[in-house]
């Protein structure tokens, strides 16, 4: 199958280094991966092409890159899955991290953020005679998150990191969850309290990009949601993030449908005058344009609200038992 | 074609123009709708942060209400669609879990058997109305209008819950509809990214940065307007655009249209009847470009 690899090149050794695209035509088998194609290019057409790879079996996490605009492991991406009839495949280095050369990125910030969440067990009390043991059942739910191979693919596609490099990011938050949810760890609340603040678990937009691209099924965003639930359960200090979820849920219990102005006012808090006053121009413009809720300004509860409230009561009761 | 119509919170709340445009457009498409007036919010992924099982129970109730009527659900919101699709996948792939949730629904006389299909309006246009039939409804092709699609995350990811394997056209659904309406698709990298709405009250600067990035990028690619099938994206991209422009010390002025509004224009309907006067960023200049007076 005749395939063209359109590769984003960057050579810092050039006089005026600037990224550019270079195309290579290669003959590939239907069983070949994109990484097979890249290695063919490097070995037969252009030995100046820089890329990272090692195991070729989605274990080492070295070959993260963007393939046709979506981050993935090149070794796990079959050519036929991205170009079923052959044609052109665009290959670029990972996003949200600096490029060193061609497809090789600098992952030092990635590792710094992983270290930031203290990715090691922090038990209390005297050490046991041998290992820190835990029943298999208590660890089973962590098996998914422990498959993370630190490839950086989720970080590359994170929509928050695109606009805010201070966000700790999906990989580090998934790693944080791995220890927050470990029954042997004694610093759960402290970990959650640190993650509660700016740049932490509440800055995720829930866009699902990390869930979509993770090659190992870690589902980082689902772990971030679990961190938030655990944070609220142990009552970490209230932030606009936790208030948003608490108030949203309370409004659904009371009315069945969301009341957006009420959500904003209660989330921000009546004492947050600058933010509340900041909403007035938008509210006035909306009023002038006739953007008034169809259910009226008081946002009446839906018909059958007692059924919704009964479901809430039932679920809470079940949680307590 | 009859559907249980799930309008969602926002079309009944802060985006009344979306509800208005759907109500104007659907009767002309041979679609019959029965509005689900007793269905609750999906939880939008926010309630699920507190309690996923509670969210799944509320959604199972909505699915059971539609199932009892023997109707598929029609959504008009990417977030509603995504949250419902994910909940439906959890409920229909774990019979023990579904049985537990049905225990809660039983008191209302409801049982969810797992048969309800949940479909976004844009998928219904392509898959049920059909591309050829849809072309027949176009009375005033939007020739010359350059429209940038903006999907909303939950209509793009996760692809397995959204049935992209069985319906690969869904990944390009908006582009296909824009072309059928006679407008030119403006492709730009941000079309599948996040609008920033979920963190508006949590981290406003980041939220506004997302608005500014995607709207300026679409404009830089030559867009006259942006069109979205998600009212939450609309709230941020339209409602917060002025503030985003101030934060980034620039001017943007990109009209954001709901998908049914754009469809209605191509079907020859008056902008006012589609609620276009309620959009905060005025589409007047874009409408004039294609010969549509905004006061009609």
PDB file of N, CA, C and O in Angstrom, chain A residues 67-96:
ATOM      1  N   UNK A  67      -1.056  11.957  15.239  1.00  0.00           N
ATOM      2  CA  UNK A  67      -1.247  11.310  13.943  1.00  0.00           C
ATOM      3  C   UNK A  67      -2.584  11.794  13.380  1.00  0.00           C
ATOM      4  O   UNK A  67      -3.633  11.594  14.009  1.00  0.00           O
ATOM      5  N   UNK A  68      -2.530  12.455  12.271  1.00  0.00           N
ATOM      6  CA  UNK A  68      -3.718  13.119  11.696  1.00  0.00           C
ATOM      7  C   UNK A  68      -4.433  13.979  12.741  1.00  0.00           C
ATOM      8  O   UNK A  68      -5.658  13.944  12.878  1.00  0.00           O
ATOM      9  N   UNK A  69      -3.648  14.698  13.517  1.00  0.00           N
ATOM     10  CA  UNK A  69      -4.203  15.670  14.452  1.00  0.00           C
ATOM     11  C   UNK A  69      -4.589  15.131  15.809  1.00  0.00           C
ATOM     12  O   UNK A  69      -4.955  15.895  16.694  1.00  0.00           O
ATOM     13  N   UNK A  70      -4.536  13.820  15.994  1.00  0.00           N
ATOM     14  CA  UNK A  70      -4.931  13.247  17.292  1.00  0.00           C
ATOM     15  C   UNK A  70      -3.743  12.518  17.914  1.00  0.00           C
ATOM     16  O   UNK A  70      -3.072  11.726  17.247  1.00  0.00           O
ATOM     17  N   UNK A  71      -3.516  12.752  19.194  1.00  0.00           N
ATOM     18  CA  UNK A  71      -2.367  12.142  19.858  1.00  0.00           C
ATOM     19  C   UNK A  71      -2.578  10.644  20.043  1.00  0.00           C
ATOM     20  O   UNK A  71      -3.681  10.190  20.354  1.00  0.00           O
ATOM     21  N   UNK A  72      -1.484   9.889  19.864  1.00  0.00           N
ATOM     22  CA  UNK A  72      -1.571   8.425  19.939  1.00  0.00           C
ATOM     23  C   UNK A  72      -0.164   7.859  20.035  1.00  0.00           C
ATOM     24  O   UNK A  72       0.828   8.575  19.828  1.00  0.00           O
ATOM     25  N   UNK A  73      -0.080   6.578  20.357  1.00  0.00           N
ATOM     26  CA  UNK A  73       1.200   5.876  20.254  1.00  0.00           C
ATOM     27  C   UNK A  73       1.341   5.425  18.802  1.00  0.00           C
ATOM     28  O   UNK A  73       0.456   4.750  18.266  1.00  0.00           O
ATOM     29  N   UNK A  74       2.471   5.758  18.186  1.00  0.00           N
ATOM     30  CA  UNK A  74       2.662   5.394  16.767  1.00  0.00           C
ATOM     31  C   UNK A  74       2.712   3.879  16.595  1.00  0.00           C
ATOM     32  O   UNK A  74       2.282   3.352  15.578  1.00  0.00           O
ATOM     33  N   UNK A  75       3.209   3.177  17.629  1.00  0.00           N
ATOM     34  CA  UNK A  75       3.336   1.712  17.505  1.00  0.00           C
ATOM     35  C   UNK A  75       1.982   1.026  17.586  1.00  0.00           C
ATOM     36  O   UNK A  75       1.813  -0.093  17.115  1.00  0.00           O
ATOM     37  N   UNK A  76       0.993   1.698  18.211  1.00  0.00           N
ATOM     38  CA  UNK A  76      -0.313   1.071  18.395  1.00  0.00           C
ATOM     39  C   UNK A  76      -1.304   1.521  17.323  1.00  0.00           C
ATOM     40  O   UNK A  76      -2.452   1.066  17.302  1.00  0.00           O
ATOM     41  N   UNK A  77      -0.867   2.430  16.459  1.00  0.00           N
ATOM     42  CA  UNK A  77      -1.767   2.971  15.434  1.00  0.00           C
ATOM     43  C   UNK A  77      -1.475   2.297  14.098  1.00  0.00           C
ATOM     44  O   UNK A  77      -0.418   2.512  13.494  1.00  0.00           O
ATOM     45  N   UNK A  78      -2.389   1.461  13.656  1.00  0.00           N
ATOM     46  CA  UNK A  78      -2.211   0.782  12.376  1.00  0.00           C
ATOM     47  C   UNK A  78      -2.416   1.789  11.239  1.00  0.00           C
ATOM     48  O   UNK A  78      -3.326   2.638  11.307  1.00  0.00           O
ATOM     49  N   UNK A  79      -1.613   1.649  10.221  1.00  0.00           N
ATOM     50  CA  UNK A  79      -1.736   2.531   9.057  1.00  0.00           C
ATOM     51  C   UNK A  79      -3.152   2.448   8.473  1.00  0.00           C
ATOM     52  O   UNK A  79      -3.762   3.473   8.145  1.00  0.00           O
ATOM     53  N   UNK A  80      -3.714   1.248   8.424  1.00  0.00           N
ATOM     54  CA  UNK A  80      -5.050   1.100   7.812  1.00  0.00           C
ATOM     55  C   UNK A  80      -6.140   1.780   8.641  1.00  0.00           C
ATOM     56  O   UNK A  80      -7.200   2.105   8.104  1.00  0.00           O
ATOM     57  N   UNK A  81      -5.867   1.983   9.936  1.00  0.00           N
ATOM     58  CA  UNK A  81      -6.902   2.624  10.755  1.00  0.00           C
ATOM     59  C   UNK A  81      -6.971   4.128  10.499  1.00  0.00           C
ATOM     60  O   UNK A  81      -7.994   4.761  10.747  1.00  0.00           O
ATOM     61  N   UNK A  82      -5.884   4.722  10.014  1.00  0.00           N
ATOM     62  CA  UNK A  82      -5.905   6.172   9.751  1.00  0.00           C
ATOM     63  C   UNK A  82      -5.908   6.489   8.257  1.00  0.00           C
ATOM     64  O   UNK A  82      -6.291   7.590   7.853  1.00  0.00           O
ATOM     65  N   UNK A  83      -5.485   5.531   7.439  1.00  0.00           N
ATOM     66  CA  UNK A  83      -5.518   5.739   5.973  1.00  0.00           C
ATOM     67  C   UNK A  83      -5.872   4.403   5.325  1.00  0.00           C
ATOM     68  O   UNK A  83      -5.007   3.723   4.769  1.00  0.00           O
ATOM     69  N   UNK A  84      -7.173   4.034   5.393  1.00  0.00           N
ATOM     70  CA  UNK A  84      -7.586   2.701   4.930  1.00  0.00           C
ATOM     71  C   UNK A  84      -7.233   2.426   3.458  1.00  0.00           C
ATOM     72  O   UNK A  84      -6.931   1.295   3.105  1.00  0.00           O
ATOM     73  N   UNK A  85      -7.256   3.448   2.644  1.00  0.00           N
ATOM     74  CA  UNK A  85      -6.956   3.250   1.210  1.00  0.00           C
ATOM     75  C   UNK A  85      -5.547   3.729   0.867  1.00  0.00           C
ATOM     76  O   UNK A  85      -5.264   4.022  -0.297  1.00  0.00           O
ATOM     77  N   UNK A  86      -4.675   3.843   1.844  1.00  0.00           N
ATOM     78  CA  UNK A  86      -3.377   4.460   1.591  1.00  0.00           C
ATOM     79  C   UNK A  86      -3.544   5.966   1.635  1.00  0.00           C
ATOM     80  O   UNK A  86      -4.440   6.478   2.293  1.00  0.00           O
ATOM     81  N   UNK A  87      -2.702   6.696   0.915  1.00  0.00           N
ATOM     82  CA  UNK A  87      -2.817   8.162   0.926  1.00  0.00           C
ATOM     83  C   UNK A  87      -1.870   8.776   1.924  1.00  0.00           C
ATOM     84  O   UNK A  87      -0.851   8.182   2.282  1.00  0.00           O
ATOM     85  N   UNK A  88      -2.235   9.966   2.400  1.00  0.00           N
ATOM     86  CA  UNK A  88      -1.302  10.725   3.239  1.00  0.00           C
ATOM     87  C   UNK A  88      -1.678  10.649   4.723  1.00  0.00           C
ATOM     88  O   UNK A  88      -2.847  10.762   5.076  1.00  0.00           O
ATOM     89  N   UNK A  89      -0.664  10.439   5.550  1.00  0.00           N
ATOM     90  CA  UNK A  89      -0.852  10.469   7.002  1.00  0.00           C
ATOM     91  C   UNK A  89       0.044  11.579   7.546  1.00  0.00           C
ATOM     92  O   UNK A  89       1.244  11.599   7.260  1.00  0.00           O
ATOM     93  N   UNK A  90      -0.557  12.481   8.308  1.00  0.00           N
ATOM     94  CA  UNK A  90       0.238  13.576   8.881  1.00  0.00           C
ATOM     95  C   UNK A  90       0.747  13.184  10.271  1.00  0.00           C
ATOM     96  O   UNK A  90      -0.033  12.742  11.110  1.00  0.00           O
ATOM     97  N   UNK A  91       2.039  13.333  10.476  1.00  0.00           N
ATOM     98  CA  UNK A  91       2.638  12.962  11.764  1.00  0.00           C
ATOM     99  C   UNK A  91       3.350  14.182  12.341  1.00  0.00           C
ATOM    100  O   UNK A  91       4.183  14.809  11.671  1.00  0.00           O
ATOM    101  N   UNK A  92       2.982  14.517  13.585  1.00  0.00           N
ATOM    102  CA  UNK A  92       3.552  15.705  14.236  1.00  0.00           C
ATOM    103  C   UNK A  92       3.985  15.358  15.655  1.00  0.00           C
ATOM    104  O   UNK A  92       3.495  14.371  16.233  1.00  0.00           O
ATOM    105  N   UNK A  93       4.864  16.149  16.224  1.00  0.00           N
ATOM    106  CA  UNK A  93       5.249  15.873  17.618  1.00  0.00           C
ATOM    107  C   UNK A  93       4.089  16.146  18.572  1.00  0.00           C
ATOM    108  O   UNK A  93       3.128  16.829  18.208  1.00  0.00           O
ATOM    109  N   UNK A  94       4.185  15.629  19.803  1.00  0.00           N
ATOM    110  CA  UNK A  94       3.116  15.855  20.784  1.00  0.00           C
ATOM    111  C   UNK A  94       2.958  17.349  21.051  1.00  0.00           C
ATOM    112  O   UNK A  94       3.916  18.119  20.963  1.00  0.00           O
ATOM    113  N   UNK A  95       1.736  17.704  21.430  1.00  0.00           N
ATOM    114  CA  UNK A  95       1.386  19.094  21.722  1.00  0.00           C
ATOM    115  C   UNK A  95       1.617  19.372  23.215  1.00  0.00           C
ATOM    116  O   UNK A  95       1.841  18.452  23.989  1.00  0.00           O
ATOM    117  N   UNK A  96       1.522  20.621  23.595  1.00  0.00           N
ATOM    118  CA  UNK A  96       1.604  21.039  25.008  1.00  0.00           C
ATOM    119  C   UNK A  96       2.949  20.721  25.650  1.00  0.00           C
ATOM    120  O   UNK A  96       3.034  20.559  26.879  1.00  0.00           O
TER     121      UNK A  96
END
